[in-house]
PDB file of C-alpha atoms in Angstrom:
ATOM      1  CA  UNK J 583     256.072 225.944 189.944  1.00  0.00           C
ATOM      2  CA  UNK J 584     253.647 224.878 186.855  1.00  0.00           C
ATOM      3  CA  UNK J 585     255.960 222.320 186.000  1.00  0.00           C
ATOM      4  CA  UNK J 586     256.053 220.595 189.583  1.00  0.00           C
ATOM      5  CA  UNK J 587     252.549 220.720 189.994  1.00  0.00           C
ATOM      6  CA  UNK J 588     251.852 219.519 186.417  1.00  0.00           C
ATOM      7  CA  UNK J 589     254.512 216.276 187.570  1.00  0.00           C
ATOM      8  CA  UNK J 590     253.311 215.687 190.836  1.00  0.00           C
ATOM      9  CA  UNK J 591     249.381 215.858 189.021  1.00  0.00           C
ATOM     10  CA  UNK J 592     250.376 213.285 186.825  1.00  0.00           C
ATOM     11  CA  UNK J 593     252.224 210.980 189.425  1.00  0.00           C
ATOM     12  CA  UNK J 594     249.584 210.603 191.622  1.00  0.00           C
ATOM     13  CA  UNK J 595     247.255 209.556 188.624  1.00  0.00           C
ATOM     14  CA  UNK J 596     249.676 207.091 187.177  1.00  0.00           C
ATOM     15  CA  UNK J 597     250.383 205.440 190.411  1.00  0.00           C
ATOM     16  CA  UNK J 598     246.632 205.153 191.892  1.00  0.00           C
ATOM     17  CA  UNK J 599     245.427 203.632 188.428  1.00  0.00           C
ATOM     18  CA  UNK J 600     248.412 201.310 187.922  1.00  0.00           C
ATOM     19  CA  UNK J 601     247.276 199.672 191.476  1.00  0.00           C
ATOM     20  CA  UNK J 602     243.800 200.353 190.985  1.00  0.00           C
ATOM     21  CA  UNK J 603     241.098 202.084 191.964  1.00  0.00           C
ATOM     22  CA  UNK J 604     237.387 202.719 192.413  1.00  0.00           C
ATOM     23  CA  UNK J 605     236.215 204.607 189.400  1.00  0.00           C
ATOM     24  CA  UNK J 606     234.271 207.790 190.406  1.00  0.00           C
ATOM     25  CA  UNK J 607     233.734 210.834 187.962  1.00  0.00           C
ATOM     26  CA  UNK J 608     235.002 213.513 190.036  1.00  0.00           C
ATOM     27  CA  UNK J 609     238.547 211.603 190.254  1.00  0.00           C
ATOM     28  CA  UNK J 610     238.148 210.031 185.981  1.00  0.00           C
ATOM     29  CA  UNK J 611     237.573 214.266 185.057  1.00  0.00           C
ATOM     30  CA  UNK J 612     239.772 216.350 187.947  1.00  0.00           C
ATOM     31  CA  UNK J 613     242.976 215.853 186.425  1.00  0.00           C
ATOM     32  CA  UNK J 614     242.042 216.240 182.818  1.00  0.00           C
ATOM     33  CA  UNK J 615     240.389 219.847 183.096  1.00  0.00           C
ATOM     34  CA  UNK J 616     242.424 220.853 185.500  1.00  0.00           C
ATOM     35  CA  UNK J 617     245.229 220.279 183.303  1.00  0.00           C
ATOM     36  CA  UNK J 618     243.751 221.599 180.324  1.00  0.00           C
ATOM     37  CA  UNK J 619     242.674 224.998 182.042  1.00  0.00           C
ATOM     38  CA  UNK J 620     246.006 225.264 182.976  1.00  0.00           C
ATOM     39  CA  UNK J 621     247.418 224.602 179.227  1.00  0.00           C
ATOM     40  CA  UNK J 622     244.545 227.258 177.979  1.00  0.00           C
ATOM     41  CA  UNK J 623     245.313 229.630 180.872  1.00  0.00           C
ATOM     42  CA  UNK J 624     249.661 228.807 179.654  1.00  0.00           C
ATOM     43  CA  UNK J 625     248.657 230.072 176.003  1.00  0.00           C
ATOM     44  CA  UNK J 626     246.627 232.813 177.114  1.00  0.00           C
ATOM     45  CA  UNK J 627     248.771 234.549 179.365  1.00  0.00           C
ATOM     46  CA  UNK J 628     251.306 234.825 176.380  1.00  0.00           C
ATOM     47  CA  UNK J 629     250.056 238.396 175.711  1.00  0.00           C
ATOM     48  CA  UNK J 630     252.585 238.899 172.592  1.00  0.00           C
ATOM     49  CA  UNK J 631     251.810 235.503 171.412  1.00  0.00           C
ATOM     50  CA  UNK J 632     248.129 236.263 170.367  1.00  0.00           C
ATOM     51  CA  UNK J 633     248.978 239.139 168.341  1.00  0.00           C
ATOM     52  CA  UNK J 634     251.751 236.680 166.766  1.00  0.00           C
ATOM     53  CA  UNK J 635     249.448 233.558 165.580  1.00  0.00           C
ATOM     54  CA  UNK J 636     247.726 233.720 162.326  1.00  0.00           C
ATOM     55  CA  UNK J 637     245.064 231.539 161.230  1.00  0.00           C
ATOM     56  CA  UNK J 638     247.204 228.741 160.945  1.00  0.00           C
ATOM     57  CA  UNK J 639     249.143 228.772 164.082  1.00  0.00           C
ATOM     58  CA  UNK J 640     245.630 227.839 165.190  1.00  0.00           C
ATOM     59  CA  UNK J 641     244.955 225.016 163.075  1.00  0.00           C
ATOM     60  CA  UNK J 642     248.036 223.668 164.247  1.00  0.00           C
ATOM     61  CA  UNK J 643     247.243 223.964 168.150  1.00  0.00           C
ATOM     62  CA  UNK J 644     243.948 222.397 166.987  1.00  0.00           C
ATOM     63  CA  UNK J 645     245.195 219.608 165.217  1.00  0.00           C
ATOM     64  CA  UNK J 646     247.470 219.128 168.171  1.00  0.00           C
ATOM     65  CA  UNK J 647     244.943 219.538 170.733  1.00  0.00           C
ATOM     66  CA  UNK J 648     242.514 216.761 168.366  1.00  0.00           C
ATOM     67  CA  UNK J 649     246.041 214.407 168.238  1.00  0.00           C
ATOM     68  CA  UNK J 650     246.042 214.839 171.802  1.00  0.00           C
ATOM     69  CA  UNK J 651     242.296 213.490 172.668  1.00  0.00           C
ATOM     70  CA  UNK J 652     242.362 210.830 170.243  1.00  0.00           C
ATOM     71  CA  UNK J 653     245.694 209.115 171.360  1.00  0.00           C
ATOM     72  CA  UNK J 654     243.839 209.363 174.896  1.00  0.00           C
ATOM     73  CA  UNK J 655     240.871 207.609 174.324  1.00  0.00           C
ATOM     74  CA  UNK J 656     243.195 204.782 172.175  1.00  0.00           C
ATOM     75  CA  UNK J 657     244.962 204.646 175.921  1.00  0.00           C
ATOM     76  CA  UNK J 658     241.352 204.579 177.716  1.00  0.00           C
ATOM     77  CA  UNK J 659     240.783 201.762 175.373  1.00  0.00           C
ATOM     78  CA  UNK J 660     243.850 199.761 176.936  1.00  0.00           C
ATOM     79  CA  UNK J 661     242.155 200.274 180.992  1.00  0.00           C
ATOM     80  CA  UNK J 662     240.665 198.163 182.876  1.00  0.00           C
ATOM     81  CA  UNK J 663     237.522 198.767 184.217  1.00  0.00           C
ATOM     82  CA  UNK J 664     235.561 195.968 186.147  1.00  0.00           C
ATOM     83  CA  UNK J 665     233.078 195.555 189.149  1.00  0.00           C
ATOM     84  CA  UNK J 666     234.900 195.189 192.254  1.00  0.00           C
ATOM     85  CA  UNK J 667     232.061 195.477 195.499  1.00  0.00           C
ATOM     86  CA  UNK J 668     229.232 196.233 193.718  1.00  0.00           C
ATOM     87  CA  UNK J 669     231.330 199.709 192.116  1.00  0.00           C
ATOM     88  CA  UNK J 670     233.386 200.397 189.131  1.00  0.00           C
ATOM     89  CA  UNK J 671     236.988 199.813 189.322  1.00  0.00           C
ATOM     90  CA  UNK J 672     239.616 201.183 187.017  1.00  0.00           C
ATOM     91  CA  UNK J 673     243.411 199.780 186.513  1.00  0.00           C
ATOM     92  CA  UNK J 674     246.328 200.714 183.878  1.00  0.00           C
ATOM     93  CA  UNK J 675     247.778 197.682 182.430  1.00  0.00           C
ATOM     94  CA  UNK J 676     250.773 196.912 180.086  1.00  0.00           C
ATOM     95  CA  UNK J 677     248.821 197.812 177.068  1.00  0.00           C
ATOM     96  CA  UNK J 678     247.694 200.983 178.613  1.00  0.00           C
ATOM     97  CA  UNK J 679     251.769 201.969 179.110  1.00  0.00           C
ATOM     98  CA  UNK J 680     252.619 200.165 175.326  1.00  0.00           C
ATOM     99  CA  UNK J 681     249.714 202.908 173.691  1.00  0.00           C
ATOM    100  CA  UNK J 682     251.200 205.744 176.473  1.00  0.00           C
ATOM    101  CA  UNK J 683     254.540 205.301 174.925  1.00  0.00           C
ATOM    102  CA  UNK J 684     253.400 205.231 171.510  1.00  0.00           C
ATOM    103  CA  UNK J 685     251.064 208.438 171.980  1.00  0.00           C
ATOM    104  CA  UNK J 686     253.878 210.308 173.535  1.00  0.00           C
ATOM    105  CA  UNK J 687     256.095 209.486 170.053  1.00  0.00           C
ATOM    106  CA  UNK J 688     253.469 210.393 168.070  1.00  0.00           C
ATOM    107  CA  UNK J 689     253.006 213.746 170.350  1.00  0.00           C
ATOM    108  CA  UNK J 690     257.063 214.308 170.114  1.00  0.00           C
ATOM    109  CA  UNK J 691     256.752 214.148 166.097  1.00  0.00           C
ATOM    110  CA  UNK J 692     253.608 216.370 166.024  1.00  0.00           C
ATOM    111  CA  UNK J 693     255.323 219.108 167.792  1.00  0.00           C
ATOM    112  CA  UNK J 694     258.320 218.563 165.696  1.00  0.00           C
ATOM    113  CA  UNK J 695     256.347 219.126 162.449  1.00  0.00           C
ATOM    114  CA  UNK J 696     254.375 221.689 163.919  1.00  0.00           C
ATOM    115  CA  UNK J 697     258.058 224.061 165.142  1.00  0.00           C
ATOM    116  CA  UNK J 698     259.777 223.427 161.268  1.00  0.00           C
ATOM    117  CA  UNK J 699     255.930 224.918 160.279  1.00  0.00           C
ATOM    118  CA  UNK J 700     256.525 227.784 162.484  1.00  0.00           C
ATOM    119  CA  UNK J 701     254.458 227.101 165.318  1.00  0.00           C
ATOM    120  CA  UNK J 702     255.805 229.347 168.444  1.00  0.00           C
ATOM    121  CA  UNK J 703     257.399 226.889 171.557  1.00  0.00           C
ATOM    122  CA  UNK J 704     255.416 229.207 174.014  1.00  0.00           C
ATOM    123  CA  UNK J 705     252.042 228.172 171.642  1.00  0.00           C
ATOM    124  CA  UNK J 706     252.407 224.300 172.797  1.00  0.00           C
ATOM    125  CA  UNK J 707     251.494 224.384 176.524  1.00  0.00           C
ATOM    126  CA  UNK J 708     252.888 220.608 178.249  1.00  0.00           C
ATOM    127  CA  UNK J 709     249.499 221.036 180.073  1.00  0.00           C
ATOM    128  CA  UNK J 710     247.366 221.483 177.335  1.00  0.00           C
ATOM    129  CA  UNK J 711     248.782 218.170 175.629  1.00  0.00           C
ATOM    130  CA  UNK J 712     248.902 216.027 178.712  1.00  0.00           C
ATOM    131  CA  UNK J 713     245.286 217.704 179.936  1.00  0.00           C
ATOM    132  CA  UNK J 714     243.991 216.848 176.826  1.00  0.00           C
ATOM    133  CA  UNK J 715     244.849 213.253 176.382  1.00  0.00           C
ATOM    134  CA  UNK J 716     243.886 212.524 179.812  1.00  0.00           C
ATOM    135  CA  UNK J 717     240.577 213.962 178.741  1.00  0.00           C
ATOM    136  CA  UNK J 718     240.678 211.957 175.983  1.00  0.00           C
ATOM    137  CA  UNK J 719     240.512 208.510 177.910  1.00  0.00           C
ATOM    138  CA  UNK J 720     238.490 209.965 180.405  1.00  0.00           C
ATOM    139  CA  UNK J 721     235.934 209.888 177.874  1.00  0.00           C
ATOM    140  CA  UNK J 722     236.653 206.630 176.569  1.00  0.00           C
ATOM    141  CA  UNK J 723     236.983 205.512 180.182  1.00  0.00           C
ATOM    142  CA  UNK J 724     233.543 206.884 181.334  1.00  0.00           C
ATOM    143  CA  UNK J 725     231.316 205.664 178.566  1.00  0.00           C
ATOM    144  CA  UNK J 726     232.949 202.282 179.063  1.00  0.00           C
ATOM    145  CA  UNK J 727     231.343 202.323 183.004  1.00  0.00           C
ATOM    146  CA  UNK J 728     228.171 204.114 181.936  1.00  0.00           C
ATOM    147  CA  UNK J 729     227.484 200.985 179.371  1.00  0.00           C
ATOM    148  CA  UNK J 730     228.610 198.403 182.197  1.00  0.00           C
ATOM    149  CA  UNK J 731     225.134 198.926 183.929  1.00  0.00           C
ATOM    150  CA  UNK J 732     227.518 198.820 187.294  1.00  0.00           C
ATOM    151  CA  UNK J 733     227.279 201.924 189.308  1.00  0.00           C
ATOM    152  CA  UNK J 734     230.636 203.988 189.549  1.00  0.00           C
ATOM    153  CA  UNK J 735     232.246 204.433 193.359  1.00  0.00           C
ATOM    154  CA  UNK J 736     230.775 206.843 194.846  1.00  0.00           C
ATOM    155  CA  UNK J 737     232.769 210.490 195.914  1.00  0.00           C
ATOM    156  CA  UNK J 738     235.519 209.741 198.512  1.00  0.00           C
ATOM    157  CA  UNK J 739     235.681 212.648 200.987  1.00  0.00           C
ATOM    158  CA  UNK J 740     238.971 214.013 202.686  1.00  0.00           C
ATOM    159  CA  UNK J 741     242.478 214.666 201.571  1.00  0.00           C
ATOM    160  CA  UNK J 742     243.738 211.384 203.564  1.00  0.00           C
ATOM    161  CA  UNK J 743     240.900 209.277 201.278  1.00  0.00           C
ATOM    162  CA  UNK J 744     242.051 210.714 198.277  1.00  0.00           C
ATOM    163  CA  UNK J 745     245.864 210.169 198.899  1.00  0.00           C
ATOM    164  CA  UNK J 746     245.038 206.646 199.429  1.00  0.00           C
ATOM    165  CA  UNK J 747     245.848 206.114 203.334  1.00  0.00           C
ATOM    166  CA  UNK J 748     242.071 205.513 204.070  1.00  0.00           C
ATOM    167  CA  UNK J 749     242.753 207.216 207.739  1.00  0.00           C
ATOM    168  CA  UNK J 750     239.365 208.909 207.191  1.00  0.00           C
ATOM    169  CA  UNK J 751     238.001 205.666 207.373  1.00  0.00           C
ATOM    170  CA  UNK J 752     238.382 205.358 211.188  1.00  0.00           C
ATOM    171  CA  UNK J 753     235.967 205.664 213.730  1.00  0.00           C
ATOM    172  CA  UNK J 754     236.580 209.524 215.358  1.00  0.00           C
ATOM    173  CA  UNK J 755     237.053 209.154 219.251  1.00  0.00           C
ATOM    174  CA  UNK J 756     234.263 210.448 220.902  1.00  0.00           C
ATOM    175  CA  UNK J 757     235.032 214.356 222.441  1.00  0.00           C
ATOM    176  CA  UNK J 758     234.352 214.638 225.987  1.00  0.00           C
TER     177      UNK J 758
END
């Protein structure tokens, strides 16, 4: 069940920035902690695994977890943000999948390196990598709008809103 939710988490991100959208910090920071908690709350329930890492089994998931924010904010680097209404829009673009692509190599290699060092599988949480690169352009992302001097959209309200179908948007019929 992790995995789906971790896919479906990820799908819905990819697909509303790729078309665009307004750039609010609730929806730029969600996915990225809630990913991560899940990747720290992955490790942590390993209850064997803590008494099985030494010192530098955590450098490693450091090192990863560092790898992780810093090929994110190279991919925040690649999105566009602009004014759209008066608010802060943001949009993937080809450079933004190019650096994705690259980060995800450069991920596949860590890990590699990090297993033939003796790294445990279970001590690489998939949430904790993606969590943390999406953090990483988050960051990137949101100091881009705060410099803009244009204000960032403000909180949209409602599952319907936030799946995109704007039926929220629609005057209520009046009760009788």
């Amino acid at each position: 069940m992790g995995a789906a939710l971790v896919a479906a988490v990820i799908v819905v991100v990819v697909v509303r920035r790729l078309r665009g959208e307004p750039l609010n910090a609730r929806d730029l920071f969600g996915p990225p902690v809630v990913l991560t908690a899940l990747g720290v709350w992955a490790l942590w329930q390993r209850h064997d695994l803590h008494h099985d890492l030494g010192p530098g089994d955590y450098v490693w998931i450091a090192a990863g977890a560092a790898l992780g924010v810093v090929t994110g904010a190279l991919r925040g680097a690649t999105v566009r943000v602009e004014p759209r209404g008066g608010v802060l829009w943001q949009r993937y673009t080809g450079w933004t999948f190019l650096v994705a692509a690259l980060s995800l190599g450069l991920m596949v290699a860590f890990s590699f390196l990090a297993e033939h060092a003796g790294l445990p599988a279970d001590a690489r949480p998939t949430q904790l990598s993606i969590g943390v690169g999406f953090l990483g352009e988050a960051l990137v992302v949101g100091w881009r709008g705060l410099v803009s001097g244009v204000p960032f959209a403000p909180e949209r309200h409602g599952l319907s809103t936030q799946l995109g179908s704007g039926r929220s948007d629609r005057p209520r019929r009046q009760q009788r």
